[in-house]
Amino acid sequence: MANLLWLQGGACSGNTMSFLNAEEPSACDLVTDFGINILWQPSLGLELGDNVKTILQKCISGEIKLDIFVFEGTVVNAPNGTGEWNRFCGRPMKEWVKELSAAAQFVVAIGDCATYGGIPAMAPNPSESVGMQFMKRAKGGSLGAGFVAKSGLPVINIPGCPAHPDWVTQILVAVATGRAGDLTLDEFHRPKTFFSSFTQTGCTRNMHFAYKVSTTAFGQRKGCLFYDLGCRGPMTHSPCNRILWNRHSSKTRAGMPCLGCTEPEFPFFDLAPGTVFKTQTVMGVPKDMPTGVDKTGYIKLTAAAKGMAPAWAEKDIFVV
Amino acid sequence: MADETLRETIAERLALGLKTEVWPRAETSADVNAIVRRLQVEAKDDLDKKLIIAGFTDHVIVAEGLEQPCETCMYYQVHARFCDLPELMLPVEPNWSCRLWRI
């Protein structure tokens, strides 16, 4: 039996909604089949008020063994570093986060807000939000760069806006069943099993990427979304086209550009007007290249591939 | 008008010296957006205005060391010899150029 406590800070509850839609395993399967005891969760917990506070205090004191502490949303520091804008059970949430993290065997940050600050932490960041152990790309965040939980692991980051339910449940199961040793994390503390490949990996529009045929408007089934509509699939680490959403689709399969929500910089360009769903260019060349590709190589490859494009690549064909 | 006829019409106007806004090129995405907005608001279906605002030429323009022919542009459909940018949607030639070129 592994005790799990889940709290929310500066959050929209999107990751909780995603988690509750998990199928294999489902949230119920975590309890019945994998021995996870959910001490409290904002949408599932039965306790209210002082009864919740008692659970938290017992976790901190050690009276209740806290195996997994899950946090969703940013850690709010406003105003002036006090955290008073996000009070929970009688005190700033940031204080609960610090003490519960110190008491837990494993700390798991879920969603882009908890991992890297996400939307609340974009400029001018009025809520003084930070992620659990990162602020965008910079290590540190709320718990500090050197933090490790009792298990010896730093905060395990499962980014996404929201995180896919399978990423959440599979990591929780691994931790709860004693297989945390199998986890390897990348430089941003993301489990490599999910975040080594790109969103583009498995994208059904890859043939259009190869032949440099662009989607020019939403709803088109032809074309690649990278060239004009700002898709970040070629430079975003996620398995969105390997582990499908609702088991059968993804943003790009549905004609929606990848927003790069599993990367620390999300949302890119702080959502400045003209930057969303629009590939940013300098003199006609994309500002952000596919990972590992340089500008000169990109231009040569594109010119050659464009000239080789077969006629079918320019047709509106069904790619889902 | 059929694509072939329209392409010939455009070629003729450019050859006759239609003054288009070749420079400045759209250096940043903000520049691109501004030109596209003008196409939406000012040009609509007016052929001459489309050619002028987009800065069409019947030859390749080189900007900051980059050749910018329709042929390598992301909006160009090789087999149809057609510009697929929604605000233009014009038959073109591979060696033409415009300042909305992107690769």
XYZ file of C-alpha atoms in Angstrom:
423
model
C 0.000 0.000 0.000
C 1.350 3.411 -1.021
C -0.175 6.560 0.435
C -0.716 9.338 -2.059
C -1.627 12.944 -1.316
C -2.528 15.326 -4.163
C -2.804 19.110 -3.712
C -3.410 21.991 -6.111
C -1.786 25.421 -6.132
C -2.197 27.978 -8.920
C -4.126 25.540 -11.041
C -7.117 25.195 -13.340
C -7.743 21.555 -12.323
C -7.011 20.462 -15.884
C -4.585 17.796 -14.780
C -7.053 16.419 -12.294
C -9.624 16.248 -15.095
C -7.102 14.471 -17.292
C -6.176 12.049 -14.500
C -9.836 11.214 -13.828
C -10.196 10.261 -17.497
C -7.436 7.664 -17.253
C -8.434 4.289 -18.709
C -5.604 1.781 -18.544
C -5.206 1.878 -15.653
C -8.057 4.063 -14.457
C -7.974 6.131 -11.283
C -10.030 3.366 -9.629
C -7.581 0.703 -10.846
C -4.797 2.550 -9.048
C -6.637 1.876 -5.797
C -7.987 -1.608 -6.422
C -5.184 -3.172 -8.479
C -2.036 -1.252 -7.653
C -2.405 -0.578 -3.950
C -2.444 3.189 -4.053
C -4.280 4.715 -1.119
C -5.408 8.205 -1.998
C -5.243 10.069 1.280
C -6.825 13.172 -0.237
C -7.300 14.736 -3.624
C -9.207 17.972 -4.336
C -11.830 16.294 -6.516
C -11.918 12.924 -4.769
C -11.309 13.656 -1.096
C -14.292 13.356 1.222
C -12.798 15.373 4.071
C -13.336 19.098 4.424
C -11.758 21.914 6.458
C -9.997 20.857 9.633
C -10.197 17.193 8.691
C -8.034 17.866 5.645
C -5.663 19.896 7.741
C -5.324 16.989 10.144
C -4.341 14.659 7.303
C -1.681 17.097 6.128
C -0.289 17.563 9.633
C -0.122 13.820 10.187
C 1.770 13.416 6.917
C 4.281 16.035 7.986
C 4.718 14.589 11.473
C 5.159 11.083 10.096
C 2.086 9.697 11.809
C 0.842 8.908 8.330
C 3.565 7.670 5.984
C 3.517 9.857 2.897
C 4.772 7.807 -0.024
C 3.816 10.047 -2.928
C 3.130 13.767 -2.798
C 1.561 15.005 -6.032
C 1.319 18.694 -6.747
C -0.676 20.320 -9.538
C -0.459 24.030 -10.383
C 2.135 26.635 -9.580
C 3.522 27.487 -6.203
C 2.180 30.991 -5.621
C 4.461 33.442 -3.814
C 2.476 36.666 -4.141
C 2.180 39.111 -2.607
C 5.795 39.964 -1.920
C 6.926 36.413 -1.412
C 4.402 35.631 1.321
C 2.196 33.222 -0.649
C -0.890 34.711 0.993
C -2.737 34.804 -2.330
C -3.018 31.032 -2.219
C -3.971 30.013 1.286
C -5.027 26.465 2.081
C -6.039 24.971 5.415
C -5.152 28.102 7.304
C -1.756 28.951 5.840
C -0.035 29.707 2.534
C 0.020 26.667 0.265
C 3.748 27.188 -0.334
C 4.405 26.283 3.306
C 2.434 23.047 3.000
C 4.348 22.265 -0.210
C 7.704 22.708 1.473
C 6.905 20.586 4.505
C 5.018 17.863 2.658
C 7.795 17.578 0.073
C 10.313 17.117 2.849
C 8.152 14.371 4.357
C 7.428 12.454 1.151
C 9.271 9.505 -0.322
C 8.513 10.775 -3.820
C 7.391 14.190 -5.065
C 5.626 14.331 -8.407
C 4.797 17.604 -10.176
C 1.990 17.218 -12.686
C 1.258 19.636 -15.515
C 3.239 22.506 -16.900
C 2.355 24.866 -14.044
C 3.689 22.607 -11.306
C 6.734 21.594 -13.295
C 7.952 24.845 -14.847
C 5.501 27.613 -13.963
C 3.396 27.382 -17.099
C 0.941 30.117 -18.002
C 0.690 31.723 -14.528
C 4.462 32.303 -14.474
C 4.636 34.122 -17.797
C 5.529 37.801 -17.703
C 4.613 39.860 -15.754
C 3.804 36.973 -13.400
C 1.580 38.873 -10.943
C 1.074 35.802 -8.760
C 4.860 35.383 -8.437
C 4.350 31.801 -9.534
C 7.111 29.235 -9.862
C 7.255 25.524 -10.532
C 8.148 22.998 -7.863
C 11.813 22.736 -8.820
C 12.087 24.884 -11.946
C 11.162 28.342 -13.124
C 10.900 27.802 -16.850
C 14.350 26.445 -17.806
C 16.101 27.622 -14.655
C 16.532 25.062 -11.931
C 15.446 26.167 -8.493
C 11.737 26.877 -8.320
C 9.998 26.623 -4.985
C 11.939 23.748 -3.459
C 15.382 24.740 -4.670
C 17.802 23.214 -7.131
C 19.265 20.783 -4.617
C 16.034 19.289 -3.352
C 15.668 15.540 -3.279
C 12.831 13.607 -1.695
C 13.438 10.861 0.840
C 13.795 8.366 -2.000
C 16.788 10.321 -3.282
C 15.013 11.441 -6.429
C 14.359 15.095 -7.230
C 10.862 16.219 -8.142
C 9.613 13.957 -10.937
C 8.189 16.304 -13.553
C 5.293 15.221 -15.741
C 4.620 18.318 -17.834
C 1.804 18.986 -20.259
C -1.201 21.225 -20.440
C -2.640 18.946 -19.328
C -0.457 15.900 -18.814
C -1.774 12.802 -20.583
C -3.515 10.518 -18.065
C -1.307 7.573 -19.032
C 1.857 9.532 -18.251
C 0.465 10.239 -14.802
C -0.888 6.814 -13.957
C 2.101 4.906 -15.296
C 4.560 6.951 -13.289
C 2.415 6.676 -10.163
C 2.170 2.900 -10.631
C 5.928 2.618 -11.161
C 6.597 4.509 -7.969
C 3.901 2.754 -5.948
C 5.026 -0.713 -6.983
C 8.666 -0.182 -6.144
C 9.928 0.310 -9.678
C 11.063 3.902 -9.258
C 14.599 2.664 -9.818
C 13.655 2.037 -13.432
C 12.913 5.708 -13.977
C 15.523 7.841 -15.639
C 14.955 11.568 -15.840
C 16.194 14.065 -18.395
C 17.774 17.433 -17.573
C 14.310 18.866 -16.864
C 13.411 15.912 -14.630
C 11.009 14.418 -17.158
C 10.833 10.606 -17.310
C 12.811 9.646 -20.405
C 10.434 6.833 -21.197
C 7.897 9.447 -22.279
C 9.910 12.520 -23.144
C 12.846 11.387 -25.299
C 10.951 11.326 -28.587
C 9.218 14.258 -30.227
C 5.571 15.148 -30.702
C 6.356 14.732 -34.376
C 7.260 11.093 -33.787
C 4.249 9.232 -35.142
C 2.560 12.323 -36.560
C 0.367 11.393 -39.504
C 1.462 14.566 -41.292
C 5.112 13.502 -41.443
C 4.927 12.850 -45.183
C 3.859 16.451 -45.665
C 6.729 17.571 -43.466
C 9.079 15.522 -45.627
C 7.834 17.019 -48.894
C 7.506 20.531 -47.465
C 3.827 20.934 -48.104
C 2.249 23.392 -45.709
C -1.162 23.529 -44.124
C -2.290 27.090 -44.741
C -5.540 27.197 -42.771
C -7.132 25.355 -39.878
C -9.189 22.327 -40.801
C -7.090 21.295 -43.771
C -6.181 17.647 -43.772
C -3.252 18.147 -46.123
C 0.012 19.709 -45.184
C 2.310 20.026 -42.224
C 1.378 22.405 -39.418
C 5.000 23.363 -38.707
C 5.647 25.627 -41.670
C 2.951 28.224 -41.226
C 0.684 27.512 -38.279
C 3.307 27.510 -35.564
C 3.338 23.791 -34.774
C 6.152 22.929 -32.350
C 5.980 19.181 -32.949
C 9.499 18.893 -34.412
C 11.111 20.451 -31.330
C 8.845 19.363 -28.487
C 9.577 16.301 -26.402
C 6.360 14.379 -25.837
C 4.781 11.081 -26.899
C 1.508 12.708 -28.019
C 1.545 10.821 -31.320
C 2.707 7.553 -29.752
C 0.400 7.451 -26.751
C -2.737 8.867 -28.292
C -5.285 11.054 -26.562
C -8.585 9.339 -25.865
C -6.806 6.355 -27.417
C -7.306 7.568 -30.982
C -6.150 11.116 -31.656
C -3.762 13.942 -30.969
C -3.654 17.671 -31.553
C -1.830 17.362 -34.865
C -4.048 14.531 -36.069
C -7.034 16.764 -35.419
C -5.428 19.663 -37.314
C -4.306 21.587 -34.245
C -0.673 22.746 -34.063
C 1.373 21.447 -31.135
C 1.869 24.283 -28.654
C 4.950 22.768 -27.061
C 3.287 22.404 -23.666
C 5.741 19.810 -22.368
C 8.706 22.163 -22.728
C 9.818 24.498 -19.924
C 9.303 27.666 -21.985
C 5.608 27.037 -22.565
C 3.709 29.219 -23.380
C 6.219 30.433 -25.943
C 6.764 34.157 -26.522
C 4.521 34.822 -23.515
C 1.541 34.597 -25.871
C 2.388 37.944 -27.491
C -0.099 38.903 -30.228
C 0.807 37.329 -33.555
C 2.864 34.517 -32.022
C 0.143 31.945 -31.382
C -0.600 29.541 -34.227
C 1.870 31.412 -36.416
C 5.355 30.174 -37.257
C 7.794 32.894 -36.294
C 10.215 33.719 -39.096
C 13.224 35.883 -39.843
C 13.342 36.849 -43.513
C 11.119 33.905 -44.356
C 13.119 31.288 -42.436
C 11.626 29.727 -39.264
C 13.108 31.200 -36.105
C 12.882 27.866 -34.272
C 14.289 24.995 -36.305
C 13.442 21.335 -35.835
C 15.749 20.086 -33.083
C 19.236 19.362 -34.408
C 18.749 21.044 -37.796
C 20.744 24.150 -38.745
C 19.528 26.983 -40.959
C 21.742 26.232 -43.947
C 20.861 22.567 -43.953
C 17.203 23.362 -43.534
C 17.147 25.666 -46.545
C 18.978 23.161 -48.757
C 16.794 20.261 -47.641
C 13.589 22.225 -48.060
C 14.419 23.444 -51.546
C 15.322 19.926 -52.654
C 12.348 18.232 -51.018
C 9.928 20.801 -52.368
C 11.094 20.101 -55.903
C 10.661 16.364 -55.362
C 7.150 16.555 -53.895
C 4.751 14.163 -55.606
C 1.380 15.460 -56.757
C -0.522 13.520 -54.107
C 1.328 15.367 -51.372
C -0.445 18.556 -52.416
C -3.922 17.014 -52.218
C -6.286 17.163 -49.279
C -5.975 13.533 -48.248
C -7.227 11.825 -45.125
C -4.380 11.398 -42.693
C -6.060 10.546 -39.384
C -10.639 32.868 -65.225
C -8.717 29.650 -65.793
C -5.345 29.390 -64.047
C -3.367 29.410 -67.291
C -5.107 32.545 -68.548
C -4.764 34.287 -65.209
C -1.083 33.367 -65.026
C -0.564 34.936 -68.440
C -2.467 38.039 -67.360
C -0.267 38.426 -64.294
C 2.891 37.868 -66.344
C 1.774 40.536 -68.784
C 1.074 43.113 -66.079
C 4.410 42.512 -64.436
C 6.178 42.703 -67.797
C 4.462 45.982 -68.553
C 5.988 47.421 -65.399
C 3.311 47.230 -62.731
C 4.925 48.913 -59.726
C 4.732 46.557 -56.769
C 5.999 46.929 -53.199
C 9.037 44.729 -53.611
C 10.848 46.372 -50.730
C 11.036 46.244 -47.803
C 10.842 42.475 -47.570
C 8.867 40.965 -44.704
C 11.754 40.534 -42.324
C 9.857 39.613 -39.164
C 6.641 37.786 -38.444
C 5.112 41.130 -37.467
C 5.957 42.406 -40.978
C 4.344 39.322 -42.490
C 1.210 39.778 -40.410
C 0.961 43.442 -41.410
C 1.167 42.624 -45.122
C -1.336 39.802 -44.778
C -3.714 42.149 -42.966
C -3.412 44.652 -45.823
C -4.202 41.903 -48.300
C -7.292 41.022 -46.301
C -8.502 44.584 -45.862
C -7.259 46.506 -48.919
C -6.846 43.931 -51.668
C -9.592 41.393 -51.136
C -10.261 40.109 -54.700
C -8.554 42.956 -56.583
C -5.764 41.336 -58.622
C -3.598 44.436 -59.063
C -3.763 45.264 -55.355
C -2.802 41.708 -54.466
C 0.247 41.911 -56.734
C 1.223 45.357 -55.463
C 0.850 44.721 -51.737
C 2.533 41.305 -51.874
C 5.392 42.798 -53.907
C 5.267 40.421 -56.866
C 8.112 40.306 -59.397
C 8.551 38.170 -62.493
C 12.087 37.380 -61.464
C 13.803 36.075 -58.352
C 14.608 38.535 -55.580
C 17.613 37.987 -53.335
C 17.294 39.400 -49.838
C 20.028 39.192 -47.209
C 21.752 36.538 -49.284
C 18.637 34.398 -49.629
C 17.132 33.676 -53.011
C 13.381 33.931 -52.659
C 11.725 32.265 -55.677
C 8.160 30.979 -55.574
C 9.668 27.602 -56.406
C 11.035 27.078 -52.882
C 8.296 28.924 -51.018
C 6.182 26.943 -48.574
C 2.983 28.253 -50.129
C 3.944 27.106 -53.632
C 2.279 24.031 -55.091
C 4.792 22.508 -57.439
C 2.451 20.564 -59.677
C -0.258 23.195 -59.961
C 2.261 26.088 -60.156
C 0.001 27.823 -57.699
C 0.398 30.058 -54.626
C -1.663 28.493 -51.855
C -1.497 31.411 -49.406
C -5.203 31.980 -48.615
C -4.901 35.746 -49.137
C -3.333 35.309 -52.595
C -4.481 32.035 -54.183
C -2.896 32.855 -57.544
C -1.314 30.863 -60.363
C 2.378 31.749 -60.470
C 5.641 30.777 -62.126
C 8.470 29.085 -60.188
C 10.910 31.911 -60.905
C 8.616 34.668 -59.667
C 8.956 36.119 -56.205
C 7.047 38.032 -53.561
C 7.918 39.457 -50.180
C 5.777 36.926 -48.274
C 8.212 34.187 -49.313
C 8.908 31.675 -46.617
C 10.716 28.396 -46.523
